[in-house]
Amino acid sequence: MADQNSNGSGNPERYDIIVVGAGPAGQSAALYAGRSRIPTLVLERGIPGGQLWNTAEVEDYPGFEHIMGPDLAERMQKHAEKFGATFETAEAESISVDGDDRVVRTADGREFRAAAVIVTAGGEARKLDVPGEDELAGKGVSYCAVCDGAFFQDADIAVVGGGDSAVEEGTFLTRYGKRVHVIHRRSEYRAQPILIEQMRATGKVEEVLDTVVEEIHGTDGRVSHLTLRNVESGERSELRVQAVFPFVGFTPHSDVFDPEVAARIEVDESGHIVTDQAMRTGVPGIFAAGDVRSQFVRQITNAVGDATTAALAANAYVEQLKHARSKQAPAQGRGREAA
């Protein structure tokens, strides 16, 4: 059982596994850790479900031809709770190491300790920060072409960005859209030349270069058009589209470690945590899964799969630690008796 000491008295709460973040990866890790019958805590700063709450409809999760993102989030949480996982609303501020303990301190001053921590804090797509973007999120503004492209069959679609992701996703969206307008603030793309060639070969892309989006407009609660500005001439124009996909970067929430731990955990050039095939980081007892982890794609399905691996690997780590402690205890006892 977890040690439910009151944090108000300064005593930490203890679990075997702490999961930081309750998106699909975190909830899946909690499910598998709970099924292992070991005390598991999930810390989530917002509503459990993560980016699912920004996804109106999900059609690419096996077993569900169609389900609303928030509905899937609630089902995942209930499933994890059924097997004993505890959910707490708290923002993890730092993860540190104290002997065999992995210590999670939260923004509200609480402290939680466990043998293992699974970081599934996710991240977020960088926004354009223009009027209309937040209001129309999920109503024509999307940050995932694979997730939402099929909803815009024969539509005029805008893609914003000039890196690999923007060009690749723009190419992907030509499968659905009548026309895909790729808007980039510079005159040349940062994407690999072969990806640009593949995009142009579709014959369905209009390139709008040296241009930025100034505002996203909606009609009847759906995206209707964009206000654009040419950065060279300053000229403004309007572009009628039914969807806009910003791909201007993704920021992982990988800055949760204290400096000593952070120095031992490898991240890639974009800040994602690098792990081995068992989701282990460079610090024993700390694992990572989901969007915060360096990987090829960011989908619900692979977040769930990676989290399953992380939970089982964390459980094995906890059991090994308990076994090592049990072997040490009798030896220490014999030593005292001999003395």
Coordinates of C-alpha atoms in Angstrom, one line a residue:
M1 CA 0.0 0.0 0.0
A2 CA 1.1 3.6 -0.6
D3 CA 2.1 5.6 2.5
Q4 CA -0.6 8.2 2.6
N5 CA 1.2 10.6 4.9
S6 CA -0.1 14.1 4.9
N7 CA 2.1 16.5 2.8
G8 CA 0.8 19.2 5.0
S9 CA 3.1 17.9 7.8
G10 CA 6.0 17.8 5.5
N11 CA 6.0 14.0 5.0
P12 CA 6.1 12.7 1.5
E13 CA 3.5 10.3 0.0
R14 CA 5.1 7.0 -1.2
Y15 CA 4.1 4.8 -4.1
D16 CA 5.9 2.1 -6.1
I17 CA 5.5 4.0 -9.4
I18 CA 4.6 7.6 -10.1
V19 CA 3.4 8.5 -13.6
V20 CA 3.9 12.2 -14.5
G21 CA 1.3 13.2 -17.1
A22 CA -2.2 11.7 -17.8
G23 CA -2.5 11.7 -21.6
P24 CA -3.0 8.4 -23.5
A25 CA 0.5 7.3 -22.6
G26 CA 0.2 8.2 -18.9
Q27 CA -3.2 6.5 -18.6
S28 CA -1.9 3.4 -20.3
A29 CA 1.1 3.2 -18.1
A30 CA -1.2 3.6 -15.1
L31 CA -3.4 0.8 -16.3
Y32 CA -0.5 -1.7 -16.7
A33 CA 1.2 -0.6 -13.5
G34 CA -2.2 -1.0 -11.7
R35 CA -2.7 -4.4 -13.2
S36 CA 0.6 -5.4 -11.7
R37 CA -0.9 -4.8 -8.3
I38 CA 1.6 -2.2 -7.2
P39 CA 0.7 1.2 -5.8
T40 CA 0.6 3.7 -8.6
L41 CA 0.1 7.4 -8.6
V42 CA -0.7 9.6 -11.7
L43 CA 0.1 13.3 -11.5
E44 CA -1.7 15.5 -14.0
R45 CA -1.7 19.3 -14.0
G46 CA -4.9 19.6 -16.0
I47 CA -7.7 17.3 -17.0
P48 CA -6.6 13.6 -17.6
G49 CA -6.6 12.9 -21.3
G50 CA -4.0 15.4 -22.5
Q51 CA -4.3 16.2 -26.2
L52 CA -7.4 14.0 -26.5
W53 CA -9.4 17.0 -25.1
N54 CA -8.3 19.0 -28.1
T55 CA -9.3 16.2 -30.5
A56 CA -12.9 16.5 -31.5
E57 CA -13.2 13.1 -33.2
V58 CA -10.9 10.0 -33.2
E59 CA -11.2 7.5 -36.1
D60 CA -7.7 5.9 -36.0
Y61 CA -7.7 4.1 -32.6
P62 CA -8.2 0.3 -33.1
G63 CA -11.6 -0.9 -32.0
F64 CA -13.3 2.5 -32.3
E65 CA -14.4 3.4 -35.7
H66 CA -15.5 6.8 -34.2
I67 CA -15.2 8.2 -30.8
M68 CA -14.9 11.7 -29.4
G69 CA -11.5 12.5 -28.0
P70 CA -12.8 13.5 -24.5
D71 CA -14.9 10.3 -24.3
L72 CA -11.8 8.2 -25.0
A73 CA -9.9 10.1 -22.4
E74 CA -12.6 9.4 -19.8
R75 CA -12.7 5.7 -20.7
M76 CA -9.0 5.4 -20.3
Q77 CA -9.0 7.0 -16.9
K78 CA -11.8 4.8 -15.6
H79 CA -10.0 1.8 -16.9
A80 CA -6.8 2.7 -15.1
E81 CA -8.7 3.5 -11.9
K82 CA -10.5 0.1 -12.1
F83 CA -7.1 -1.5 -11.5
G84 CA -6.2 0.7 -8.6
A85 CA -4.3 3.7 -10.1
T86 CA -4.7 6.9 -8.1
F87 CA -5.0 10.2 -10.0
E88 CA -4.0 13.5 -8.4
T89 CA -4.3 17.0 -9.9
A90 CA -0.9 18.5 -9.5
E91 CA 1.8 20.0 -11.7
A92 CA 5.2 18.2 -11.4
E93 CA 7.8 20.8 -10.9
S94 CA 10.9 18.7 -10.5
I95 CA 12.1 15.1 -10.5
S96 CA 15.2 14.3 -8.5
V97 CA 17.0 11.3 -7.1
D98 CA 17.5 10.5 -3.4
G99 CA 19.1 7.1 -2.9
D100 CA 16.7 4.5 -4.2
D101 CA 13.9 7.1 -4.2
R102 CA 12.7 9.0 -7.2
V103 CA 11.3 12.3 -5.8
V104 CA 8.6 14.3 -7.5
R105 CA 7.9 17.8 -6.1
T106 CA 4.9 19.7 -7.3
A107 CA 4.2 23.3 -7.9
D108 CA 1.8 23.4 -4.9
G109 CA 4.7 22.3 -2.5
R110 CA 3.9 18.6 -2.1
E111 CA 6.5 15.8 -2.4
F112 CA 5.9 12.3 -3.7
R113 CA 8.4 9.4 -3.6
A114 CA 8.6 6.2 -5.5
A115 CA 11.0 3.6 -6.7
A116 CA 10.3 4.4 -10.3
V117 CA 8.9 7.3 -12.3
I118 CA 7.4 7.2 -15.8
V119 CA 7.5 10.5 -17.5
T120 CA 4.6 10.9 -19.9
A121 CA 4.3 14.6 -19.7
G122 CA 3.7 15.0 -23.5
G123 CA 4.2 18.3 -25.1
E124 CA 2.3 20.7 -27.3
A125 CA 2.4 21.9 -30.8
R126 CA 3.7 25.4 -31.1
K127 CA 1.0 27.8 -31.9
L128 CA 0.9 30.7 -34.4
D129 CA -0.4 32.9 -31.6
V130 CA -2.8 34.8 -33.9
P131 CA -6.4 35.8 -33.3
G132 CA -8.9 33.0 -33.9
E133 CA -6.5 30.2 -33.4
D134 CA -7.6 29.2 -29.9
E135 CA -11.3 29.9 -30.5
L136 CA -11.3 27.6 -33.6
A137 CA -9.2 24.8 -32.3
G138 CA -10.9 21.6 -33.1
K139 CA -13.2 23.5 -35.5
G140 CA -11.0 23.6 -38.5
V141 CA -7.7 24.4 -36.7
S142 CA -5.8 21.2 -36.1
Y143 CA -2.2 20.2 -35.3
C144 CA -2.4 16.6 -36.5
A145 CA -2.9 15.8 -40.2
V146 CA -3.0 12.1 -39.7
C147 CA -5.7 12.5 -37.0
D148 CA -7.9 15.0 -38.7
G149 CA -7.1 15.1 -42.4
A150 CA -10.0 12.8 -43.3
F151 CA -12.5 15.2 -42.0
F152 CA -11.7 17.7 -44.8
Q153 CA -12.4 15.7 -47.9
D154 CA -12.5 18.0 -51.0
A155 CA -11.8 21.0 -48.8
D156 CA -9.4 23.9 -49.3
I157 CA -6.7 23.4 -46.6
A158 CA -3.9 25.6 -45.4
V159 CA -0.7 24.2 -43.9
V160 CA 1.6 26.7 -42.1
G161 CA 5.3 26.0 -41.9
G162 CA 8.4 25.2 -43.9
G163 CA 10.1 22.4 -42.2
D164 CA 10.0 18.6 -42.7
S165 CA 6.8 18.2 -40.8
A166 CA 4.9 20.9 -42.6
V167 CA 6.0 19.6 -46.0
E168 CA 5.3 16.0 -45.2
E169 CA 1.9 16.8 -43.6
G170 CA 1.0 19.0 -46.5
T171 CA 1.8 16.1 -48.9
F172 CA -0.3 13.8 -46.8
L173 CA -3.3 16.2 -46.8
T174 CA -3.4 16.2 -50.6
R175 CA -5.1 12.8 -50.2
Y176 CA -8.1 14.6 -48.9
G177 CA -8.1 18.2 -49.8
K178 CA -9.2 19.7 -53.1
R179 CA -6.3 22.1 -52.7
V180 CA -3.5 22.5 -50.1
H181 CA -2.0 25.9 -49.6
V182 CA 1.4 25.7 -47.9
I183 CA 2.2 29.0 -46.2
H184 CA 5.8 29.8 -45.2
R185 CA 7.3 33.0 -43.9
R186 CA 10.5 32.6 -45.9
S187 CA 11.3 32.3 -49.6
E188 CA 12.9 28.9 -49.2
Y189 CA 11.8 25.8 -47.2
R190 CA 13.9 24.3 -44.4
A191 CA 12.6 20.9 -45.4
Q192 CA 14.7 18.2 -47.1
P193 CA 14.7 18.7 -50.9
I194 CA 13.3 15.2 -51.6
L195 CA 10.3 16.0 -49.4
I196 CA 9.7 19.2 -51.3
E197 CA 9.9 17.3 -54.6
Q198 CA 7.3 14.8 -53.4
M199 CA 5.0 17.6 -52.3
R200 CA 5.2 19.4 -55.6
A201 CA 4.7 16.1 -57.5
T202 CA 1.2 15.8 -56.2
G203 CA 0.0 18.7 -58.4
K204 CA -2.4 19.8 -55.6
V205 CA -0.3 22.2 -53.7
E206 CA -0.2 26.0 -53.9
E207 CA 2.9 27.5 -52.3
V208 CA 2.4 30.8 -50.6
L209 CA 5.9 32.0 -49.6
D210 CA 7.2 35.1 -47.8
T211 CA 3.9 35.1 -46.1
V212 CA 2.5 34.8 -42.6
V213 CA -0.9 34.2 -41.2
E214 CA -2.2 37.2 -39.2
E215 CA -5.7 36.0 -38.3
I216 CA -7.9 32.9 -38.6
H217 CA -11.6 33.7 -39.2
G218 CA -14.6 31.6 -38.7
T219 CA -18.2 31.5 -39.8
D220 CA -20.8 29.6 -37.7
G221 CA -18.1 28.4 -35.5
R222 CA -15.9 26.8 -38.2
V223 CA -12.8 28.1 -40.0
S224 CA -13.8 30.1 -43.1
H225 CA -10.7 32.1 -44.2
L226 CA -7.3 33.5 -43.3
T227 CA -5.8 37.0 -43.3
L228 CA -2.3 36.8 -44.8
R229 CA 0.5 39.3 -45.0
N230 CA 3.4 39.3 -47.4
V231 CA 6.5 39.9 -45.3
E232 CA 8.3 41.6 -48.2
S233 CA 5.7 44.0 -49.5
G234 CA 3.4 44.2 -46.4
E235 CA 0.4 43.5 -48.6
R236 CA -2.5 41.8 -47.0
S237 CA -4.9 39.3 -48.6
E238 CA -7.5 36.8 -47.7
L239 CA -7.5 33.1 -48.4
R240 CA -10.6 31.0 -48.1
V241 CA -10.0 27.7 -46.5
Q242 CA -12.0 25.3 -44.4
A243 CA -9.0 24.0 -42.3
V244 CA -5.6 25.2 -41.2
F245 CA -2.8 23.0 -39.9
P246 CA 0.0 24.8 -38.2
F247 CA 3.3 22.8 -38.2
V248 CA 5.7 25.3 -36.8
G249 CA 7.3 23.0 -34.2
F250 CA 6.5 20.9 -31.2
T251 CA 7.6 21.6 -27.6
P252 CA 8.0 18.5 -25.4
H253 CA 7.5 18.9 -21.7
S254 CA 11.0 17.4 -20.9
D255 CA 12.2 20.2 -18.6
V256 CA 10.8 18.6 -15.5
F257 CA 14.0 17.2 -14.1
D258 CA 16.3 18.9 -11.5
P259 CA 19.7 19.9 -12.9
E260 CA 21.6 16.9 -11.5
V261 CA 19.1 14.4 -13.1
A262 CA 18.8 16.5 -16.3
A263 CA 22.5 16.2 -16.9
R264 CA 22.3 12.5 -17.0
I265 CA 19.2 12.2 -19.3
E266 CA 19.9 12.5 -23.1
V267 CA 17.5 14.6 -25.2
D268 CA 17.5 15.0 -29.0
E269 CA 17.9 18.3 -30.9
S270 CA 14.3 19.2 -30.3
G271 CA 14.3 18.4 -26.6
H272 CA 12.6 15.0 -26.7
I273 CA 13.9 12.4 -24.2
V274 CA 16.0 9.6 -25.7
T275 CA 15.3 6.1 -24.3
D276 CA 16.3 2.5 -25.0
Q277 CA 13.8 -0.1 -26.3
A278 CA 12.5 -0.6 -22.7
M279 CA 11.8 3.2 -22.4
R280 CA 14.6 3.5 -19.9
T281 CA 16.4 6.9 -19.7
G282 CA 20.0 7.4 -18.6
V283 CA 18.9 7.4 -14.9
P284 CA 17.9 4.0 -13.5
G285 CA 14.3 4.1 -12.3
I286 CA 13.2 6.9 -14.6
F287 CA 11.4 6.0 -17.8
A288 CA 9.7 8.0 -20.6
A289 CA 6.9 7.3 -23.1
G290 CA 4.6 9.2 -25.4
D291 CA 5.0 12.5 -27.0
V292 CA 7.8 13.6 -24.6
R293 CA 10.0 10.7 -26.0
S294 CA 12.1 10.9 -29.1
Q295 CA 10.3 8.9 -31.8
F296 CA 9.3 8.7 -35.4
V297 CA 5.6 9.6 -35.1
R298 CA 3.2 11.0 -32.4
Q299 CA 0.0 9.0 -32.4
I300 CA -2.3 7.7 -29.7
T301 CA -1.5 4.1 -30.7
N302 CA 2.3 4.3 -30.4
A303 CA 2.0 6.4 -27.2
V304 CA -0.1 3.6 -25.7
G305 CA 2.3 0.9 -26.9
D306 CA 5.4 2.7 -25.5
A307 CA 3.7 3.3 -22.2
T308 CA 2.8 -0.4 -21.9
T309 CA 6.5 -1.2 -22.3
A310 CA 7.5 1.5 -19.8
A311 CA 5.1 0.3 -17.2
L312 CA 6.2 -3.3 -17.5
A313 CA 9.9 -2.3 -17.4
A314 CA 9.2 -0.1 -14.4
N315 CA 7.5 -2.9 -12.6
A316 CA 10.4 -5.2 -13.3
Y317 CA 12.8 -2.5 -11.9
V318 CA 10.7 -2.1 -8.7
E319 CA 10.6 -5.9 -8.2
Q320 CA 14.4 -6.1 -8.6
L321 CA 14.9 -3.3 -6.1
K322 CA 12.6 -5.0 -3.6
H323 CA 14.4 -8.3 -4.1
A324 CA 17.8 -6.6 -3.6
R325 CA 16.6 -5.0 -0.4
S326 CA 15.2 -8.3 1.0
K327 CA 18.6 -9.9 0.5
Q328 CA 20.4 -7.1 2.2
A329 CA 18.1 -7.1 5.3
P330 CA 18.9 -10.6 6.6
A331 CA 22.6 -10.0 6.0
Q332 CA 22.5 -6.8 8.0
G333 CA 20.6 -8.6 10.8
R334 CA 23.2 -11.4 11.0
G335 CA 25.9 -8.8 11.2
R336 CA 24.3 -7.1 14.2
E337 CA 23.8 -10.5 16.0
A338 CA 27.4 -11.4 15.4
A339 CA 28.5 -8.1 16.9

